């Protein structure tokens, strides 16, 4: 697609931006190409922090993962502009033949529109981009494009179990989200080597319960792809993050060479930080 289309939004009216007001059910939807309308939406405040959330593969705005994240912010951090990039029409179909390739297209288009919003008043220093699964890779493309093409560096990029197939190892087919995409990139791994990235990919990588399946409460054996049981550990990433929005000190973490080293350590207080919303970005 012509790069000019990313700037003027041509052909992207099926990608939407959704601004949430008091609940996940109360929102304003605008086409990505008309993102500037957000600044005029009732309840949108340029003085507040802005969260730009990007959903994952085959997800839609009604998805539980989206509602949980949105409601966590609206209820616990009400002075936040909560925005969803709804790219659901391009996140369907074959993962390998369609969705992963669309991730880059959507990321570049989102960056072009965010650039316009920033130019007319959205504070870059208050922008926090968050992605889940394949949405993490979209988020990486978005932040990377803002940095390399528009000379705007996102302060914080949070990725929740970034999608593994086609992106790792080493960007085999497509470039994956990485520490250079933003000033600070924090990663929560919960299904490493399954649906999620098997290696560190950010400034700070968190591996709760070892970062692999099965996460607590999830089945060890769930053979049906994309079933609730099969996705359970992958989903823990957004569940943990949403809980951290409500309770920023819910998940203390400390550095370790590996999970066995962490388990053997007698001094978890050394270097301790909090995973999720309350993560120390220094």
PDB file of C-alpha atoms in Angstrom, residues 8-206:
ATOM      1  CA  UNK A   8      -3.980  10.480   5.147  1.00  0.00           C
ATOM      2  CA  UNK A   9      -5.731   7.334   6.334  1.00  0.00           C
ATOM      3  CA  UNK A  10      -6.910   6.309   2.873  1.00  0.00           C
ATOM      4  CA  UNK A  11      -8.333   2.795   2.925  1.00  0.00           C
ATOM      5  CA  UNK A  12      -8.272   2.439   6.697  1.00  0.00           C
ATOM      6  CA  UNK A  13     -11.839   3.348   7.635  1.00  0.00           C
ATOM      7  CA  UNK A  14     -12.409  -0.213   8.839  1.00  0.00           C
ATOM      8  CA  UNK A  15      -9.741   0.355  11.509  1.00  0.00           C
ATOM      9  CA  UNK A  16     -11.230   2.307  14.388  1.00  0.00           C
ATOM     10  CA  UNK A  17     -10.129   4.119  17.472  1.00  0.00           C
ATOM     11  CA  UNK A  18     -12.409   3.691  20.469  1.00  0.00           C
ATOM     12  CA  UNK A  19     -12.305   6.166  23.357  1.00  0.00           C
ATOM     13  CA  UNK A  20     -13.856   4.897  26.581  1.00  0.00           C
ATOM     14  CA  UNK A  21     -15.622   7.148  29.021  1.00  0.00           C
ATOM     15  CA  UNK A  22     -16.867   5.776  32.358  1.00  0.00           C
ATOM     16  CA  UNK A  23     -17.259   2.082  31.471  1.00  0.00           C
ATOM     17  CA  UNK A  24     -16.216  -0.321  28.736  1.00  0.00           C
ATOM     18  CA  UNK A  25     -19.771  -0.060  27.389  1.00  0.00           C
ATOM     19  CA  UNK A  26     -19.712   3.738  27.074  1.00  0.00           C
ATOM     20  CA  UNK A  27     -17.449   4.860  24.281  1.00  0.00           C
ATOM     21  CA  UNK A  28     -16.880   7.018  21.212  1.00  0.00           C
ATOM     22  CA  UNK A  29     -15.791   5.283  17.993  1.00  0.00           C
ATOM     23  CA  UNK A  30     -14.041   7.095  15.147  1.00  0.00           C
ATOM     24  CA  UNK A  31     -12.260   5.806  12.030  1.00  0.00           C
ATOM     25  CA  UNK A  32      -8.487   5.748  12.384  1.00  0.00           C
ATOM     26  CA  UNK A  33      -8.281   8.251   9.524  1.00  0.00           C
ATOM     27  CA  UNK A  34     -10.303  10.720  11.622  1.00  0.00           C
ATOM     28  CA  UNK A  35      -8.395  10.234  14.854  1.00  0.00           C
ATOM     29  CA  UNK A  36      -8.239  13.989  15.428  1.00  0.00           C
ATOM     30  CA  UNK A  37     -11.935  13.883  16.352  1.00  0.00           C
ATOM     31  CA  UNK A  38     -10.874  12.258  19.620  1.00  0.00           C
ATOM     32  CA  UNK A  39      -9.572  15.542  20.924  1.00  0.00           C
ATOM     33  CA  UNK A  40     -13.110  16.938  20.694  1.00  0.00           C
ATOM     34  CA  UNK A  41     -14.794  13.953  22.370  1.00  0.00           C
ATOM     35  CA  UNK A  42     -16.586  14.608  25.640  1.00  0.00           C
ATOM     36  CA  UNK A  43     -14.389  13.441  28.499  1.00  0.00           C
ATOM     37  CA  UNK A  44     -11.103  13.475  26.598  1.00  0.00           C
ATOM     38  CA  UNK A  45      -8.570  15.580  28.494  1.00  0.00           C
ATOM     39  CA  UNK A  46      -5.181  16.446  27.032  1.00  0.00           C
ATOM     40  CA  UNK A  47      -3.838  17.019  30.541  1.00  0.00           C
ATOM     41  CA  UNK A  48      -4.415  13.369  31.459  1.00  0.00           C
ATOM     42  CA  UNK A  49      -2.193  10.382  30.661  1.00  0.00           C
ATOM     43  CA  UNK A  50      -3.289   8.492  27.547  1.00  0.00           C
ATOM     44  CA  UNK A  51      -3.277   4.700  27.258  1.00  0.00           C
ATOM     45  CA  UNK A  52      -3.326   3.373  23.689  1.00  0.00           C
ATOM     46  CA  UNK A  53      -4.241  -0.321  23.881  1.00  0.00           C
ATOM     47  CA  UNK A  54      -3.852  -2.733  20.948  1.00  0.00           C
ATOM     48  CA  UNK A  55      -5.681  -6.063  21.054  1.00  0.00           C
ATOM     49  CA  UNK A  56      -4.473  -9.430  19.796  1.00  0.00           C
ATOM     50  CA  UNK A  57      -5.199 -11.972  17.082  1.00  0.00           C
ATOM     51  CA  UNK A  58      -8.912 -12.689  16.339  1.00  0.00           C
ATOM     52  CA  UNK A  59      -9.973 -10.391  19.183  1.00  0.00           C
ATOM     53  CA  UNK A  60     -12.861  -7.919  18.947  1.00  0.00           C
ATOM     54  CA  UNK A  61     -13.784  -4.915  21.142  1.00  0.00           C
ATOM     55  CA  UNK A  62     -16.283  -7.025  23.099  1.00  0.00           C
ATOM     56  CA  UNK A  63     -13.495  -9.400  24.188  1.00  0.00           C
ATOM     57  CA  UNK A  64     -13.084 -10.028  27.917  1.00  0.00           C
ATOM     58  CA  UNK A  65      -9.398  -9.112  27.736  1.00  0.00           C
ATOM     59  CA  UNK A  66     -10.238  -5.643  26.468  1.00  0.00           C
ATOM     60  CA  UNK A  67     -13.051  -5.031  28.936  1.00  0.00           C
ATOM     61  CA  UNK A  68     -10.889  -6.137  31.867  1.00  0.00           C
ATOM     62  CA  UNK A  69      -8.038  -3.791  30.936  1.00  0.00           C
ATOM     63  CA  UNK A  70     -10.358  -0.881  30.130  1.00  0.00           C
ATOM     64  CA  UNK A  71     -12.414  -1.213  33.305  1.00  0.00           C
ATOM     65  CA  UNK A  72      -9.286  -1.538  35.441  1.00  0.00           C
ATOM     66  CA  UNK A  73      -8.118   1.856  34.204  1.00  0.00           C
ATOM     67  CA  UNK A  74     -11.530   3.544  34.321  1.00  0.00           C
ATOM     68  CA  UNK A  75     -12.191   2.352  37.862  1.00  0.00           C
ATOM     69  CA  UNK A  76      -8.721   2.580  39.414  1.00  0.00           C
ATOM     70  CA  UNK A  77      -7.149   5.348  37.304  1.00  0.00           C
ATOM     71  CA  UNK A  78     -10.137   7.439  36.151  1.00  0.00           C
ATOM     72  CA  UNK A  79      -7.999  10.430  35.137  1.00  0.00           C
ATOM     73  CA  UNK A  80      -6.701   8.472  32.147  1.00  0.00           C
ATOM     74  CA  UNK A  81      -7.705   8.701  28.496  1.00  0.00           C
ATOM     75  CA  UNK A  82      -8.252   5.048  27.558  1.00  0.00           C
ATOM     76  CA  UNK A  83      -8.155   4.325  23.823  1.00  0.00           C
ATOM     77  CA  UNK A  84      -8.428   1.039  21.936  1.00  0.00           C
ATOM     78  CA  UNK A  85      -7.010   0.525  18.462  1.00  0.00           C
ATOM     79  CA  UNK A  86      -9.704  -1.692  16.945  1.00  0.00           C
ATOM     80  CA  UNK A  87      -8.014  -3.535  14.087  1.00  0.00           C
ATOM     81  CA  UNK A  88     -10.271  -6.570  14.462  1.00  0.00           C
ATOM     82  CA  UNK A  89     -11.138  -6.780  10.759  1.00  0.00           C
ATOM     83  CA  UNK A  90      -7.446  -7.224   9.951  1.00  0.00           C
ATOM     84  CA  UNK A  91      -6.765  -9.527  12.905  1.00  0.00           C
ATOM     85  CA  UNK A  92      -8.994 -12.324  11.613  1.00  0.00           C
ATOM     86  CA  UNK A  93      -8.368 -15.155   9.164  1.00  0.00           C
ATOM     87  CA  UNK A  94      -5.152 -17.097   8.809  1.00  0.00           C
ATOM     88  CA  UNK A  95      -2.529 -16.073  11.342  1.00  0.00           C
ATOM     89  CA  UNK A  96       0.451 -16.899   9.119  1.00  0.00           C
ATOM     90  CA  UNK A  97      -0.992 -15.821   5.783  1.00  0.00           C
ATOM     91  CA  UNK A  98      -2.876 -12.710   6.815  1.00  0.00           C
ATOM     92  CA  UNK A  99      -2.834 -11.380  10.372  1.00  0.00           C
ATOM     93  CA  UNK A 100       0.928 -11.269  10.975  1.00  0.00           C
ATOM     94  CA  UNK A 101       1.478  -9.328   7.764  1.00  0.00           C
ATOM     95  CA  UNK A 102      -1.352  -6.951   8.606  1.00  0.00           C
ATOM     96  CA  UNK A 103       0.344  -6.186  11.923  1.00  0.00           C
ATOM     97  CA  UNK A 104       2.971  -4.048  10.206  1.00  0.00           C
ATOM     98  CA  UNK A 105       0.425  -2.266   8.002  1.00  0.00           C
ATOM     99  CA  UNK A 106      -1.757  -1.426  10.988  1.00  0.00           C
ATOM    100  CA  UNK A 107       1.219  -0.340  13.086  1.00  0.00           C
ATOM    101  CA  UNK A 108       2.441   2.092  10.445  1.00  0.00           C
ATOM    102  CA  UNK A 109      -1.059   3.498   9.938  1.00  0.00           C
ATOM    103  CA  UNK A 110      -1.518   3.950  13.691  1.00  0.00           C
ATOM    104  CA  UNK A 111       1.835   5.719  13.973  1.00  0.00           C
ATOM    105  CA  UNK A 112       0.871   8.196  11.250  1.00  0.00           C
ATOM    106  CA  UNK A 113      -2.341   9.126  13.040  1.00  0.00           C
ATOM    107  CA  UNK A 114      -0.721   9.277  16.478  1.00  0.00           C
ATOM    108  CA  UNK A 115       1.889  11.576  14.980  1.00  0.00           C
ATOM    109  CA  UNK A 116      -0.884  13.928  13.877  1.00  0.00           C
ATOM    110  CA  UNK A 117      -2.495  13.814  17.323  1.00  0.00           C
ATOM    111  CA  UNK A 118       0.825  14.620  18.960  1.00  0.00           C
ATOM    112  CA  UNK A 119       1.427  17.497  16.559  1.00  0.00           C
ATOM    113  CA  UNK A 120      -1.896  19.101  17.508  1.00  0.00           C
ATOM    114  CA  UNK A 121      -1.551  18.707  21.245  1.00  0.00           C
ATOM    115  CA  UNK A 122      -1.518  15.126  22.563  1.00  0.00           C
ATOM    116  CA  UNK A 123       1.439  15.092  24.997  1.00  0.00           C
ATOM    117  CA  UNK A 124       3.961  12.494  23.832  1.00  0.00           C
ATOM    118  CA  UNK A 125       5.399  12.247  27.340  1.00  0.00           C
ATOM    119  CA  UNK A 126       2.007  11.094  28.642  1.00  0.00           C
ATOM    120  CA  UNK A 127       1.411   8.454  25.959  1.00  0.00           C
ATOM    121  CA  UNK A 128       1.612   4.816  27.080  1.00  0.00           C
ATOM    122  CA  UNK A 129       1.204   2.180  24.358  1.00  0.00           C
ATOM    123  CA  UNK A 130       0.144  -1.298  25.489  1.00  0.00           C
ATOM    124  CA  UNK A 131      -0.281  -4.417  23.371  1.00  0.00           C
ATOM    125  CA  UNK A 132      -1.369  -8.006  23.928  1.00  0.00           C
ATOM    126  CA  UNK A 133      -0.132 -10.989  21.889  1.00  0.00           C
ATOM    127  CA  UNK A 134      -0.090 -10.027  18.195  1.00  0.00           C
ATOM    128  CA  UNK A 135      -1.106  -6.548  19.330  1.00  0.00           C
ATOM    129  CA  UNK A 136       2.352  -6.332  20.931  1.00  0.00           C
ATOM    130  CA  UNK A 137       3.918  -6.607  17.513  1.00  0.00           C
ATOM    131  CA  UNK A 138       1.531  -3.960  16.157  1.00  0.00           C
ATOM    132  CA  UNK A 139       2.563  -1.794  19.111  1.00  0.00           C
ATOM    133  CA  UNK A 140       6.218  -2.370  18.290  1.00  0.00           C
ATOM    134  CA  UNK A 141       5.722  -1.261  14.693  1.00  0.00           C
ATOM    135  CA  UNK A 142       3.755   1.773  15.909  1.00  0.00           C
ATOM    136  CA  UNK A 143       6.383   2.951  18.390  1.00  0.00           C
ATOM    137  CA  UNK A 144       9.240   2.131  16.009  1.00  0.00           C
ATOM    138  CA  UNK A 145       7.650   4.129  13.190  1.00  0.00           C
ATOM    139  CA  UNK A 146       7.006   7.094  15.487  1.00  0.00           C
ATOM    140  CA  UNK A 147      10.674   7.016  16.423  1.00  0.00           C
ATOM    141  CA  UNK A 148      12.318   6.423  13.048  1.00  0.00           C
ATOM    142  CA  UNK A 149       9.997   8.287  10.686  1.00  0.00           C
ATOM    143  CA  UNK A 150       8.567  11.036  12.863  1.00  0.00           C
ATOM    144  CA  UNK A 151      11.379  11.482  15.415  1.00  0.00           C
ATOM    145  CA  UNK A 152       9.005  10.958  18.334  1.00  0.00           C
ATOM    146  CA  UNK A 153      10.094   8.528  21.049  1.00  0.00           C
ATOM    147  CA  UNK A 154       7.341   6.890  23.092  1.00  0.00           C
ATOM    148  CA  UNK A 155       8.207   7.012  26.798  1.00  0.00           C
ATOM    149  CA  UNK A 156       6.694   3.651  27.703  1.00  0.00           C
ATOM    150  CA  UNK A 157       5.666   0.606  25.701  1.00  0.00           C
ATOM    151  CA  UNK A 158       4.183  -2.343  27.608  1.00  0.00           C
ATOM    152  CA  UNK A 159       3.827  -5.682  25.853  1.00  0.00           C
ATOM    153  CA  UNK A 160       1.816  -8.547  27.290  1.00  0.00           C
ATOM    154  CA  UNK A 161       3.119 -11.941  26.140  1.00  0.00           C
ATOM    155  CA  UNK A 162       4.170 -10.815  22.641  1.00  0.00           C
ATOM    156  CA  UNK A 163       3.196 -13.185  19.831  1.00  0.00           C
ATOM    157  CA  UNK A 164       5.872 -15.774  19.061  1.00  0.00           C
ATOM    158  CA  UNK A 165       5.174 -17.431  15.657  1.00  0.00           C
ATOM    159  CA  UNK A 166       6.806 -15.631  12.680  1.00  0.00           C
ATOM    160  CA  UNK A 167       8.581 -13.062  14.877  1.00  0.00           C
ATOM    161  CA  UNK A 168      11.168 -15.122  16.778  1.00  0.00           C
ATOM    162  CA  UNK A 169      13.990 -15.993  16.694  1.00  0.00           C
ATOM    163  CA  UNK A 170      15.581 -12.791  15.518  1.00  0.00           C
ATOM    164  CA  UNK A 171      12.772 -11.514  13.352  1.00  0.00           C
ATOM    165  CA  UNK A 172      12.927 -14.557  11.083  1.00  0.00           C
ATOM    166  CA  UNK A 173      10.073 -13.259   8.912  1.00  0.00           C
ATOM    167  CA  UNK A 174       9.062  -9.997  10.558  1.00  0.00           C
ATOM    168  CA  UNK A 175      10.760  -7.617  12.974  1.00  0.00           C
ATOM    169  CA  UNK A 176       9.588  -8.174  16.529  1.00  0.00           C
ATOM    170  CA  UNK A 177       9.032  -5.664  19.299  1.00  0.00           C
ATOM    171  CA  UNK A 178      12.305  -4.850  21.053  1.00  0.00           C
ATOM    172  CA  UNK A 179      13.938  -2.634  23.654  1.00  0.00           C
ATOM    173  CA  UNK A 180      14.864   0.006  21.084  1.00  0.00           C
ATOM    174  CA  UNK A 181      11.281   0.746  20.088  1.00  0.00           C
ATOM    175  CA  UNK A 182      10.615   3.111  23.010  1.00  0.00           C
ATOM    176  CA  UNK A 183      12.405   4.771  25.892  1.00  0.00           C
ATOM    177  CA  UNK A 184      11.232   1.970  28.191  1.00  0.00           C
ATOM    178  CA  UNK A 185       9.779  -1.367  27.091  1.00  0.00           C
ATOM    179  CA  UNK A 186       8.428  -3.674  29.790  1.00  0.00           C
ATOM    180  CA  UNK A 187       7.354  -7.197  28.922  1.00  0.00           C
ATOM    181  CA  UNK A 188       5.230  -9.712  30.816  1.00  0.00           C
ATOM    182  CA  UNK A 189       5.844 -13.296  29.669  1.00  0.00           C
ATOM    183  CA  UNK A 190       3.273 -15.914  30.677  1.00  0.00           C
ATOM    184  CA  UNK A 191       3.326 -18.451  27.826  1.00  0.00           C
ATOM    185  CA  UNK A 192       6.923 -18.251  26.619  1.00  0.00           C
ATOM    186  CA  UNK A 193       7.603 -20.731  23.858  1.00  0.00           C
ATOM    187  CA  UNK A 194       3.886 -21.348  23.344  1.00  0.00           C
ATOM    188  CA  UNK A 195       1.904 -18.415  22.030  1.00  0.00           C
ATOM    189  CA  UNK A 196       4.363 -15.979  23.573  1.00  0.00           C
ATOM    190  CA  UNK A 197       7.945 -14.929  22.829  1.00  0.00           C
ATOM    191  CA  UNK A 198      10.515 -17.429  24.153  1.00  0.00           C
ATOM    192  CA  UNK A 199      13.269 -14.867  24.772  1.00  0.00           C
ATOM    193  CA  UNK A 200      13.733 -11.467  26.455  1.00  0.00           C
ATOM    194  CA  UNK A 201      12.559  -8.726  24.132  1.00  0.00           C
ATOM    195  CA  UNK A 202      12.361  -5.524  26.176  1.00  0.00           C
ATOM    196  CA  UNK A 203      14.136  -3.192  28.570  1.00  0.00           C
ATOM    197  CA  UNK A 204      12.691  -5.140  31.501  1.00  0.00           C
ATOM    198  CA  UNK A 205      11.294  -8.645  31.002  1.00  0.00           C
ATOM    199  CA  UNK A 206       9.138 -10.230  33.698  1.00  0.00           C
TER     200      UNK A 206
END
